XYZ file of C-alpha atoms in Angstrom:
769
model
C 0.125 -0.268 -0.012
C 0.997 3.644 -0.819
C 1.766 6.323 1.382
C -1.202 8.112 -0.729
C -3.351 5.284 -0.296
C -2.937 5.056 3.488
C -3.348 9.037 3.809
C -6.746 8.957 1.620
C -8.282 6.169 3.586
C -7.257 8.037 6.771
C -8.701 11.272 5.899
C -11.794 9.582 4.538
C -12.436 8.019 7.959
C -11.595 11.218 9.619
C -14.019 13.236 7.423
C -16.717 10.433 7.846
C -16.770 10.603 11.568
C -15.496 14.190 12.041
C -12.594 12.976 13.990
C -9.016 13.552 13.380
C -6.063 10.975 12.483
C -2.677 10.766 12.933
C 0.051 9.571 10.191
C 3.150 8.732 11.084
C 6.169 8.919 8.576
C 9.420 7.123 9.637
C 12.675 7.101 7.916
C 14.913 9.782 6.293
C 14.412 13.280 7.128
C 13.988 14.275 3.393
C 12.120 11.185 2.281
C 9.508 11.855 5.254
C 8.808 15.426 4.153
C 8.352 14.427 0.447
C 6.442 11.551 1.598
C 4.117 13.866 3.552
C 3.628 16.074 0.747
C 2.573 13.154 -1.356
C 0.380 11.897 1.312
C -1.635 15.234 1.639
C -2.119 15.524 -2.037
C -3.837 12.056 -2.198
C -5.882 13.073 0.797
C -7.042 16.026 -1.232
C -5.722 18.445 1.437
C -4.512 21.722 -0.407
C -1.094 23.261 0.174
C -2.587 26.539 1.287
C -4.255 24.537 3.991
C -1.552 23.016 5.808
C 1.275 24.301 8.212
C 4.505 22.843 8.681
C 5.996 22.927 11.984
C 9.766 22.474 11.841
C 13.240 23.641 10.660
C 13.271 22.897 6.856
C 12.760 25.544 4.468
C 12.367 23.493 1.415
C 8.303 22.484 2.159
C 5.270 23.931 0.035
C 3.630 24.813 3.034
C 3.363 27.700 5.671
C 6.151 27.099 8.145
C 6.271 27.698 12.136
C 9.481 26.782 13.891
C 8.541 24.443 16.851
C 10.110 26.647 19.122
C 6.935 29.019 17.972
C 4.250 26.412 17.891
C 2.202 28.543 20.497
C 1.459 30.973 17.506
C -1.153 27.943 16.943
C -2.999 28.802 19.717
C -6.535 29.432 18.725
C -6.493 28.512 15.198
C -7.746 25.324 13.214
C -5.940 23.908 10.206
C -7.221 20.809 7.846
C -3.519 19.568 8.266
C -0.398 19.946 10.056
C 2.949 18.697 9.418
C 5.101 18.289 12.662
C 9.008 17.513 11.840
C 10.573 15.898 14.573
C 13.938 15.113 12.971
C 15.823 18.172 13.959
C 13.961 18.072 17.530
C 11.109 16.769 19.402
C 9.496 19.335 21.757
C 6.201 17.924 23.658
C 4.984 21.455 23.976
C 5.079 21.612 19.980
C 3.299 17.955 19.988
C 0.182 19.430 22.186
C -0.046 22.662 20.246
C -0.124 21.070 16.865
C -2.730 18.291 18.045
C -4.907 21.217 19.302
C -4.727 22.919 16.089
C -6.231 20.291 13.753
C -9.796 20.419 12.897
C -12.486 17.538 12.577
C -11.898 15.464 9.630
C -8.070 16.805 9.508
C -4.714 15.081 9.671
C -1.794 15.466 11.965
C 1.666 14.324 10.256
C 4.462 13.295 11.952
C 7.829 13.169 10.370
C 10.246 11.085 12.767
C 13.538 9.164 12.445
C 12.947 4.994 12.575
C 10.942 4.433 15.574
C 13.112 1.820 16.957
C 16.217 4.186 16.820
C 14.460 7.328 17.643
C 14.628 7.093 21.220
C 18.484 6.761 21.104
C 19.388 9.650 19.045
C 19.685 13.092 20.017
C 18.347 16.638 19.022
C 18.033 20.028 19.639
C 15.469 19.487 22.430
C 17.650 17.044 24.202
C 20.451 19.585 24.298
C 18.286 21.897 26.083
C 18.126 19.306 28.587
C 21.929 18.689 28.937
C 22.591 20.993 32.100
C 26.387 21.605 32.581
C 28.207 19.938 34.130
C 26.535 17.106 32.123
C 26.442 16.705 28.355
C 23.725 15.703 25.801
C 25.145 11.771 25.936
C 23.819 12.067 29.586
C 20.166 12.761 28.320
C 18.053 9.748 28.567
C 15.385 8.819 25.991
C 12.598 7.720 28.025
C 10.151 10.091 26.689
C 10.264 9.149 23.218
C 10.328 5.521 24.268
C 7.173 6.086 25.751
C 5.936 8.185 22.866
C 6.771 5.491 20.409
C 5.142 2.716 22.560
C 2.071 4.861 22.708
C 2.109 5.415 18.986
C 2.214 1.828 18.041
C -0.879 0.689 20.178
C -3.324 3.437 20.060
C -6.211 3.599 17.507
C -6.301 6.408 14.791
C -2.624 6.076 14.160
C -1.042 4.885 10.993
C 2.645 4.226 10.692
C 4.405 3.958 7.598
C 8.384 3.421 7.185
C 9.487 5.549 3.958
C 13.267 4.567 4.578
C 15.280 6.909 2.419
C 12.690 7.123 -0.361
C 14.439 4.746 -2.804
C 12.304 1.609 -1.897
C 8.734 1.101 -1.604
C 7.316 2.082 1.716
C 6.329 -0.246 4.255
C 3.328 0.169 6.460
C 3.309 -0.986 9.817
C -0.146 0.036 10.701
C -2.917 1.490 8.779
C -4.678 3.558 11.540
C -8.258 2.724 10.297
C -10.676 2.022 13.138
C -13.639 1.147 11.255
C -16.036 2.862 13.485
C -19.710 2.084 13.815
C -21.875 4.460 11.860
C -22.607 7.417 14.256
C -26.113 8.237 15.557
C -26.923 11.826 14.735
C -27.485 13.850 17.845
C -30.411 16.112 18.245
C -29.792 19.793 17.980
C -29.216 21.905 21.017
C -32.172 23.434 22.997
C -32.410 27.203 23.329
C -33.291 28.692 26.561
C -36.720 29.182 27.821
C -36.122 33.104 28.377
C -33.185 34.209 26.769
C -32.109 37.766 27.106
C -29.993 37.490 23.707
C -31.856 37.182 20.657
C -32.924 33.682 19.414
C -30.999 33.852 16.277
C -27.610 33.929 18.755
C -28.989 30.500 20.050
C -29.441 29.022 16.834
C -25.910 29.167 15.758
C -25.047 27.163 19.017
C -23.607 23.785 18.103
C -24.115 21.880 21.628
C -25.990 22.321 24.646
C -22.746 23.212 26.398
C -22.485 26.186 24.163
C -25.932 27.098 24.808
C -25.130 26.910 28.482
C -22.163 29.531 28.134
C -23.774 32.124 25.957
C -26.360 32.092 28.387
C -24.471 32.547 31.490
C -22.310 35.221 29.037
C -25.840 37.117 29.045
C -24.742 38.447 32.561
C -22.010 40.794 31.024
C -24.949 42.819 30.076
C -25.005 44.198 33.811
C -21.784 45.676 35.566
C -20.490 43.892 38.413
C -20.470 40.240 36.797
C -17.782 37.908 35.687
C -18.026 34.803 33.695
C -15.275 31.832 33.669
C -15.876 29.546 30.766
C -13.387 26.532 31.189
C -13.098 23.701 28.596
C -10.480 21.734 26.758
C -9.548 22.429 23.188
C -12.088 22.186 20.339
C -15.252 22.875 22.969
C -16.335 25.898 21.115
C -15.530 28.419 24.110
C -14.247 31.053 21.858
C -17.440 30.703 19.664
C -19.683 31.180 22.623
C -17.395 34.199 23.654
C -18.036 35.636 20.036
C -21.666 34.939 19.928
C -21.989 36.841 23.197
C -19.727 39.602 22.231
C -21.970 39.913 19.011
C -25.327 39.960 21.068
C -23.822 42.382 23.424
C -22.857 44.842 20.570
C -26.530 44.512 19.291
C -27.533 45.573 22.685
C -25.525 48.994 22.730
C -22.547 47.622 24.566
C -19.048 48.213 23.653
C -16.999 45.199 23.976
C -13.188 44.949 24.318
C -11.638 41.648 23.353
C -7.872 40.623 24.141
C -6.111 37.556 23.638
C -2.217 36.646 23.437
C -2.611 37.267 19.565
C -5.187 38.470 17.516
C -5.296 35.279 15.386
C -6.040 33.504 18.404
C -9.177 35.502 18.767
C -10.199 35.343 15.173
C -12.905 32.917 15.994
C -14.350 35.290 18.494
C -14.645 38.181 15.901
C -16.107 35.446 13.321
C -18.838 34.450 15.363
C -19.636 38.138 16.479
C -19.668 39.231 12.874
C -22.398 36.562 11.912
C -24.532 37.576 14.776
C -24.343 41.584 13.470
C -24.799 40.330 9.873
C -27.901 38.219 10.959
C -29.407 41.464 12.518
C -28.792 43.522 9.574
C -26.639 45.560 12.147
C -23.048 45.224 10.626
C -21.819 48.687 9.550
C -19.330 48.733 6.489
C -17.734 45.917 4.520
C -16.107 43.525 6.823
C -13.679 42.471 4.081
C -12.459 46.088 3.748
C -12.475 47.121 6.957
C -10.114 46.909 10.210
C -10.367 42.765 11.136
C -9.587 43.735 14.612
C -12.890 46.186 15.038
C -16.609 45.402 14.257
C -19.049 48.544 14.364
C -22.396 48.162 14.568
C -24.997 50.485 12.598
C -26.373 53.472 14.530
C -29.549 51.754 15.706
C -27.626 49.146 17.391
C -24.988 51.539 18.991
C -22.434 49.009 19.989
C -18.992 47.454 18.797
C -16.464 44.768 19.369
C -12.806 45.413 18.908
C -9.606 43.801 19.748
C -6.566 45.120 21.692
C -3.396 43.373 22.618
C -3.334 42.261 26.482
C -1.092 45.073 27.866
C -3.150 47.866 25.993
C -6.384 45.938 26.860
C -5.591 46.047 30.666
C -5.760 49.879 30.818
C -9.425 49.623 29.500
C -9.014 51.936 26.555
C -12.321 53.734 25.589
C -13.992 52.744 28.907
C -15.714 49.261 27.491
C -18.728 47.922 29.014
C -17.598 44.518 28.930
C -14.182 42.801 28.464
C -13.589 39.330 27.100
C -10.375 37.712 27.901
C -9.888 34.725 25.303
C -7.384 32.024 26.317
C -6.915 33.842 29.640
C -4.466 30.764 30.949
C -1.921 31.935 28.191
C -1.571 35.463 30.011
C 0.487 36.584 32.870
C -1.499 36.603 36.577
C -0.527 40.121 36.994
C -1.841 41.129 33.624
C -5.207 39.182 34.205
C -5.599 41.042 37.783
C -5.801 44.367 35.775
C -8.814 43.165 34.048
C -10.598 42.943 37.415
C -11.147 46.991 37.238
C -13.607 46.035 34.215
C -17.211 46.849 34.488
C -17.694 43.311 33.851
C -15.473 40.449 32.287
C -15.526 37.057 30.654
C -12.651 34.747 30.927
C -12.336 31.766 28.697
C -9.599 29.169 29.577
C -8.237 26.046 28.564
C -8.423 23.059 31.172
C -5.991 20.581 29.855
C -3.638 23.083 28.049
C -2.456 21.355 24.657
C -0.430 24.852 24.495
C 1.309 24.289 27.383
C 0.642 27.653 28.552
C 0.844 26.978 32.054
C -1.722 26.933 35.025
C -1.484 30.575 36.210
C -5.253 30.966 35.857
C -6.591 28.252 37.586
C -3.580 28.119 40.169
C -3.169 31.583 41.205
C -5.427 34.211 39.488
C -8.579 32.301 40.220
C -8.348 33.054 43.969
C -8.014 36.544 43.289
C -11.053 36.833 40.905
C -13.326 34.873 43.683
C -12.006 37.325 46.226
C -12.684 40.359 43.957
C -16.046 42.515 43.900
C -17.445 40.470 40.762
C -20.182 37.982 41.220
C -18.694 35.160 39.470
C -20.510 32.419 37.336
C -18.857 29.368 36.017
C -19.207 27.240 32.951
C -17.622 23.975 31.995
C -17.846 22.957 28.227
C -17.359 19.216 27.756
C -18.769 18.198 24.304
C -16.321 18.505 21.455
C -17.327 20.886 18.498
C -14.533 20.855 16.361
C -14.304 17.104 16.218
C -16.433 14.313 17.411
C -16.462 13.304 21.137
C -14.150 10.210 21.761
C -11.485 11.481 18.913
C -8.551 8.777 19.084
C -6.153 11.331 18.391
C -7.178 13.421 21.575
C -7.150 10.480 23.624
C -3.736 9.711 22.212
C -2.428 13.184 23.041
C -3.973 13.142 26.632
C -2.040 10.124 27.469
C 1.031 10.821 25.451
C 1.550 14.205 27.179
C -0.506 13.359 30.405
C -2.518 16.471 29.792
C -5.594 14.882 31.975
C -3.434 13.447 34.720
C -4.247 14.583 38.363
C -3.471 13.503 41.662
C -5.088 10.713 43.497
C -8.364 11.139 44.350
C -9.010 12.709 47.798
C -10.656 9.731 49.717
C -7.661 7.668 49.089
C -5.161 10.254 50.738
C -7.476 12.177 53.191
C -6.098 10.345 56.284
C -2.457 11.289 55.485
C -0.495 13.411 57.852
C -3.136 13.457 60.549
C -1.415 14.547 63.737
C 1.056 16.495 62.296
C 0.368 20.303 62.611
C 1.564 23.038 60.474
C 5.438 23.471 60.623
C 5.549 20.553 62.893
C 9.112 18.808 62.867
C 7.680 15.498 64.061
C 6.949 12.850 61.755
C 3.518 12.925 60.071
C 1.778 9.825 60.543
C 4.988 7.843 60.579
C 3.268 4.357 60.283
C 1.757 5.098 56.926
C 3.924 7.934 55.114
C 6.872 6.873 53.436
C 9.623 8.731 51.793
C 10.218 7.396 48.383
C 13.113 7.654 45.642
C 11.471 8.130 42.191
C 13.213 7.442 39.177
C 12.599 7.344 35.745
C 12.434 3.589 35.471
C 9.980 3.623 38.142
C 7.774 6.074 36.511
C 8.071 4.268 32.896
C 7.127 1.084 34.526
C 4.262 2.392 36.664
C 1.706 4.493 34.631
C -0.152 4.970 37.847
C 2.525 6.377 39.751
C 3.520 8.557 36.645
C -0.061 10.041 36.602
C 0.091 10.700 39.983
C 3.549 12.318 40.385
C 2.918 14.722 37.127
C -0.761 15.143 38.036
C 0.231 16.535 41.350
C 2.812 18.966 39.680
C 0.275 20.095 37.200
C -2.554 20.685 39.956
C -0.462 22.668 42.117
C 1.776 24.815 39.901
C 1.163 27.306 37.401
C 4.140 26.363 35.352
C 3.805 22.767 34.626
C 3.652 21.802 30.832
C 4.342 19.162 28.494
C 8.031 19.716 28.250
C 8.218 19.072 31.907
C 7.131 15.501 31.484
C 10.238 15.093 29.116
C 12.323 16.888 31.756
C 11.128 14.376 34.764
C 11.908 11.482 32.417
C 15.201 12.396 30.539
C 17.196 15.299 32.262
C 20.339 13.847 33.773
C 20.420 16.888 36.681
C 16.604 16.047 37.875
C 15.462 14.009 40.403
C 12.316 13.161 41.790
C 11.522 12.506 45.342
C 8.145 12.003 46.954
C 5.811 11.158 50.177
C 3.440 8.391 49.562
C 0.400 7.432 51.851
C -1.017 3.592 51.212
C 0.996 3.855 47.953
C -0.346 7.117 46.705
C 1.641 10.199 46.170
C 0.671 13.030 48.684
C 3.676 15.294 48.232
C 6.351 15.515 45.287
C 9.395 17.343 45.029
C 11.031 18.022 41.560
C 15.071 18.449 42.293
C 17.847 20.064 39.855
C 21.342 19.819 40.614
C 23.231 23.180 40.202
C 26.760 24.474 40.713
C 29.884 22.517 41.005
C 30.940 24.376 37.829
C 34.478 24.003 36.318
C 36.777 27.634 36.264
C 36.121 28.145 32.386
C 32.184 27.795 32.887
C 32.325 30.239 36.145
C 34.408 32.603 34.401
C 32.213 32.501 31.347
C 28.848 32.905 33.724
C 30.807 35.973 35.208
C 31.399 37.365 31.969
C 27.661 37.561 31.182
C 27.276 34.197 29.277
C 24.579 31.811 29.962
C 24.903 28.274 31.525
C 21.875 26.396 31.081
C 20.042 25.070 34.013
C 22.431 26.636 37.014
C 19.744 29.522 37.740
C 20.981 30.152 41.385
C 24.521 30.001 40.528
C 23.745 32.075 37.556
C 21.828 34.846 39.507
C 24.501 35.093 42.085
C 27.316 35.303 39.820
C 26.230 37.130 36.867
C 24.247 39.704 38.641
C 25.351 39.594 42.052
C 29.297 39.442 40.927
C 30.374 36.688 42.965
C 32.527 34.546 40.709
C 32.941 31.794 43.172
C 29.298 31.202 43.724
C 29.244 28.353 41.167
C 31.856 26.653 42.958
C 29.652 24.863 45.715
C 27.433 22.207 44.772
C 23.577 22.728 44.947
C 20.221 20.848 44.810
C 17.342 23.395 43.741
C 13.709 22.506 44.538
C 12.245 23.246 41.151
C 8.659 22.001 42.002
C 7.316 20.909 45.394
C 3.460 20.098 45.493
C 1.335 18.703 48.273
C -1.995 17.198 47.688
C -4.677 19.894 48.366
C -6.931 17.379 50.566
C -3.859 17.020 53.011
C -2.244 20.597 52.833
C -1.424 22.200 56.085
C -0.402 18.919 57.979
C 3.336 19.630 57.525
C 3.927 17.009 54.554
C 5.404 19.731 52.665
C 8.055 20.388 55.088
C 8.649 16.843 56.125
C 9.137 16.132 52.450
C 11.907 18.936 52.383
C 13.534 17.548 55.516
C 13.739 14.045 54.145
C 15.421 15.618 51.071
C 17.727 17.393 53.126
C 18.772 14.578 55.088
C 19.357 12.410 52.001
C 21.492 14.997 50.085
C 23.347 16.687 53.232
C 26.676 14.861 52.497
C 26.353 14.894 48.524
C 25.551 18.857 47.975
C 26.619 22.055 49.693
C 23.223 23.677 49.838
C 19.625 23.309 49.115
C 17.968 26.247 46.982
C 14.729 27.300 45.520
C 13.656 30.415 43.404
C 9.710 31.344 42.918
C 7.099 34.173 42.544
C 7.202 35.409 46.277
C 3.945 35.619 48.060
C 3.512 35.778 51.909
C 2.663 32.236 52.529
C 5.333 30.750 50.350
C 7.857 32.925 51.878
C 6.765 31.778 55.596
C 6.694 28.050 54.387
C 10.105 28.322 53.006
C 11.385 30.069 55.958
C 9.706 27.469 58.248
C 11.676 24.834 56.319
C 15.161 26.320 56.932
C 15.613 28.565 53.906
C 16.721 32.220 53.900
C 16.328 35.146 51.439
C 19.288 35.959 49.478
C 17.832 38.079 46.528
C 14.618 39.297 45.023
C 14.331 39.787 41.491
C 13.706 43.470 40.233
C 11.472 42.503 37.521
C 7.978 40.477 37.735
C 8.089 36.913 36.420
C 5.837 36.881 33.068
C 3.863 33.805 34.332
C 3.206 34.391 38.064
C 3.087 38.300 37.791
C 5.192 38.353 41.233
C 8.539 39.474 41.988
C 10.828 36.123 42.363
C 12.590 35.310 45.583
C 15.849 33.288 45.757
C 16.455 31.293 48.786
C 19.264 29.031 50.342
C 19.555 26.378 52.955
C 23.065 25.390 53.501
C 24.295 21.907 54.166
C 28.075 22.305 54.661
C 30.473 24.998 55.558
C 30.724 25.895 51.833
C 27.411 26.254 51.671
C 26.952 28.335 54.538
C 29.714 30.835 53.541
C 27.665 31.099 50.303
C 24.604 31.729 52.348
C 25.894 34.197 54.725
C 27.803 36.366 52.284
C 24.749 36.645 50.247
C 22.388 37.304 52.978
C 24.906 40.005 54.490
C 25.037 41.566 50.788
C 21.184 41.476 50.169
C 20.405 43.183 53.619
C 23.006 45.662 52.853
C 21.411 46.547 49.389
C 17.342 45.836 49.520
C 16.673 49.103 51.141
C 17.977 50.894 47.436
C 16.228 48.228 45.845
C 12.939 48.841 47.714
C 13.059 52.503 46.938
C 13.385 52.143 43.451
C 12.672 48.918 41.326
C 10.665 46.972 44.006
C 8.721 50.325 45.165
C 5.591 48.498 43.950
C 5.965 45.144 46.010
C 3.365 44.172 48.360
C 4.575 45.223 51.685
C 3.481 41.954 53.125
C 6.168 40.172 50.722
C 8.525 42.665 51.860
C 7.893 41.910 55.556
C 8.079 38.223 54.582
C 11.029 38.529 52.633
C 13.199 40.536 55.391
C 12.013 38.160 58.184
C 13.492 35.334 56.169
C 17.223 36.720 56.200
C 19.539 35.169 58.370
C 22.067 37.923 58.714
C 20.909 41.011 60.521
C 22.392 44.230 59.242
C 24.540 46.590 61.116
C 22.883 49.795 61.875
C 25.639 52.041 61.174
C 23.914 55.128 62.331
C 25.865 58.400 63.681
C 24.676 60.009 66.645
C 23.122 62.938 64.635
C 21.074 60.157 62.656
C 19.884 58.842 66.194
C 18.805 62.327 67.063
C 16.785 62.705 63.749
C 15.013 59.331 64.654
C 14.091 60.527 68.196
C 12.604 63.534 66.564
C 10.348 61.568 64.347
C 8.683 60.240 67.655
C 6.834 63.548 67.784
C 5.575 63.981 64.415
C 7.331 62.220 61.258
C 7.921 65.494 59.274
C 11.703 65.030 60.105
C 11.574 61.983 58.306
C 11.442 63.770 54.629
C 14.874 65.340 55.700
C 16.817 62.314 55.892
C 15.179 58.883 55.128
C 18.271 56.764 55.503
C 18.093 56.460 59.355
C 14.882 55.028 59.558
C 15.252 52.668 56.401
C 18.181 51.016 58.185
C 16.391 50.830 61.317
C 13.359 49.103 59.598
C 15.482 46.535 57.814
C 17.094 46.004 60.886
C 14.184 45.416 62.970
C 12.405 43.200 60.181
C 15.313 41.005 60.059
C 16.279 40.561 63.472
C 12.416 39.980 64.431
C 12.387 37.067 62.104
C 15.615 35.684 63.218
C 14.656 35.922 67.183
C 11.067 34.592 66.503
C 10.014 36.885 69.539
C 6.756 38.474 69.510
C 6.879 41.415 67.179
C 7.131 44.884 68.757
C 4.957 46.395 66.192
C 1.351 45.470 64.634
C 1.079 44.405 61.275
C -0.380 47.876 60.043
C 2.707 49.574 61.731
C 5.164 47.260 59.793
C 3.503 48.038 56.463
C 3.435 51.639 57.374
C 7.011 51.318 57.578
C 7.615 49.165 54.585
C 5.637 51.875 52.452
C 7.246 55.104 53.900
C 10.668 54.426 55.036
C 11.519 51.655 52.421
C 9.403 52.095 49.335
C 9.482 55.943 49.579
C 5.652 56.254 48.823
C 4.280 59.643 49.206
C 2.239 60.638 52.424
C -0.895 60.832 50.582
C -0.337 57.413 48.823
C 0.559 55.753 51.953
C -2.456 57.095 53.863
C -4.982 55.811 51.149
C -3.073 52.477 50.910
C -3.354 52.048 54.650
C -6.701 53.474 55.268
C -5.487 56.809 57.546
C -8.099 59.479 57.707
C -5.551 62.229 57.174
C -2.101 62.959 56.548
C -1.562 64.165 60.034
C -2.781 60.982 61.408
C -0.556 58.840 59.035
C 2.396 60.765 60.292
C 1.816 60.488 63.472
C 1.120 56.606 63.412
C 4.907 56.656 61.786
C 6.361 58.457 64.910
C 4.263 56.150 67.042
C 5.835 53.201 65.235
C 9.696 54.360 65.780
C 9.331 54.923 69.341
C 9.742 51.192 70.428
C 12.290 50.646 67.753
C 14.495 53.243 69.605
C 13.960 51.434 72.858
C 15.061 48.207 71.181
C 17.985 49.157 69.373
C 19.004 52.575 70.824
C 21.613 53.005 73.631
C 21.738 55.088 76.702
C 22.328 58.201 74.926
C 19.159 57.423 72.966
C 17.038 57.013 75.632
C 18.305 60.161 77.137
C 17.392 61.972 73.743
C 13.848 60.338 74.235
C 13.340 61.680 77.638
C 14.563 65.151 76.694
C 12.193 65.102 73.802
C 9.134 63.839 75.788
C-alpha cells in the first residue's frame, strides 16, 4: 500500500466520523517530508490549508518553527505536518494536536521508531545542563511516545526509509467505527435575553449554556469563567455573546495573546451582527480587529493586545479575555477593574501555557467584587467526542493527569500540625526515591506524580514531562500514603562548575539549568558562587486534600537528610507571596535575593532562598544574605517600590544575617525627633530605612513577639523603605488624614528606638518628651 493510499483512507475515515487521524512517517528526514507532501496531496488537502512545524525551508507549506508552535493557539487547520527530525518538543506536539480540525490529519515526520529514542536532538541539548552533556540525556520520553504510537487507534505508521524503496506500512490507522447516531440539535433557553438567532448558531447544549451565562455581561459587576479543553467551542461562545452584547449597545473589548487566537471570537460576532442586519461597513475591507454596528444598534466589538487592553481604553462596557490561561497573572488582575468581564480558559492546555489562571488568578477573581459564574464545556465541537488523536495526546502528554482522588489520601498526615518537625503519621507516610525507570514501569505512579505537579503549579507543561523522564540533572522525591503520592518534589542539581564555565558566567554568558549560581554570579558579581554544589527545588507540591499537615516541610526535611553529604546547599526560586515565604522560612531557607522584574507567568517578583548543608554552603548563604540586607533598602525604594508590603515583610524576616545599623549620633537624634511627628523623616530617610530593615530581619531571626502591629510594619515598608508619598501611604493603609498617618509613623518608631538604641538615645527620648 502506498503512502497516498494510507493517507487517503485515513482522511476519508476522519471526514466520515468528524474525527482526526494521525499519520506517522518514519525514515530519512527528506524522504519523510516528501512523503508527507504526497500523502496530503492524495488526501485532497490543498497546500494553503497545511502548516509545517519544523526547520526545513524546503516545503510547500506555511512554516512555523517548533519553538514558536504557540502561534497556533486558537487557530484550526485541515492538516499539520510536525517534523521531529531536528527536535521533538512535547509542547509542540500538544499545540499541533490542538490546532487540527475535525476531519483533518496530523502528520508526524520522525526518524525510524526503533532507533528514535536513542538519538539526541536539539531539545535533548536543552536538557543537557552543565556539568552534564547531551550524551547523559535519556530517551525515556520518546520511548514511551513510540510505545503509545504503536498501540493507540487512529494512528497509521509508514516507514518510507530513504525514499528509494517502497514504503512499509506498519499500521494503517483505520478504526472502522460503527455509524454514528446523529444527535439532536441543542435546545435554546426558555427565556433568553440575547436574540433567538444567537442561540440558533450554537452547536451543542454546552455552548448554549455558555452563551446564556455570558448574558450576565450586560450588567456591571458580573464575571463569567468559561473552562473547557480545546475544541469545545468556548471562543465561539464568547464571540456569539460579544455580537449579542454589541447588538444591545455595549462596547465589548476583546483581548487574547494574539489577534489570530481571537479570530474565532470575531468571526462569530460578525455572524451575529450580520444576521441582525446591524453590521456597519464591509468587513472584508475594514479593520479585522474592529466590528462596528449600525447607529441603531450602537455597540461595537474591538480587539486590543493584552497590555493595552488592561488599561481599559475607551471605557468598555465588558471585556472578553480569550485564552486567559496564556496570560500572566499580573496582567489578568488588571481586568478586575473592568465593569464586567469574561475569561475563557483551557483546562488541559494542549498549548502548554501553564496553570497561572487556575492556580493563582482564580482565587483573586473569587475575592474580587465581581459576582462570578462558572461554566464548563465538555462536548467537542471541532471534532467528535472520543476522537482517537485527542485520547492519544492526553495520554502521551499526560494532559489529563491528576493527583490521587481525595478519599484515598484524606487521612495522610493526621496528627502533624503546620510546621511540625515531627513525623507526620509515621506508620503510613513513606519517603520514596522515584527514578525514571519507576515512572516508566508504573503508569499509575507517573500520572500521580505529574498530575500533582500540574494541579499545584502554574508553570508545569508538557516539556516538563520530558524533563522529568530524561534530564540528567533532575531527581524526583515523594511522600506516599498507602502507595499514593501525597507530596512530591522535583529537584535539579546546580553549581559545581569548572573554572572556565564560572568565568564564562561571570562575564555574562548563559549556562543552562544553573539558575541560582547564574543569579549570584552574573547579577551579584560573585565568581565563586558556582563552586559549591547545590540542589534546587524546581517544584514542590502537596495534595490539596492534605495540605497544612506539615507534609511539604517533612518532604524537604527528608530531601535535606538524604542529600546533606552530597551537596553544599538546597535552594529555591519562585514567585514570592507571603505564604510561600513563610513556608520556605519554616523549612530552614533564607532570602538572598529578590528579582527586580516580575515573573511573566506568576506576575510576582521572584525570591531566591538558600538552605546550606556544608561549610561551603554556609559561607555562600551568609555572604549573600549579608549583601542582600545591605542593598535591599535601595532596591525597595526604586525597582521594588510596588512590591506588596507583606511580601517585603516576609522576605526580610527570612534573612539570616542582620545588617549593622551604622548610624551616627546625629542620625539617632533624627530618629528620636520623628517620634513627635514624622515630618523630620523627609529631611533624611536613611536612618529609618536602616532601622526598619534591622528590625524586620532581627524579628524574623529571634522569633519573638513582634514589637509592632502588622499595620505599623506595613507603614514602615511603604514610607521608610519604598518611599511612597504621604498621600499614597495614607490612602493605601486607610488613614483618615495625612496628619494621622505621620503621627502613626512616629508612634511606630518609638519602640524601635527602645529596642535598638543605647543610653544616649534613651536620654534623648526623655529630653524630647
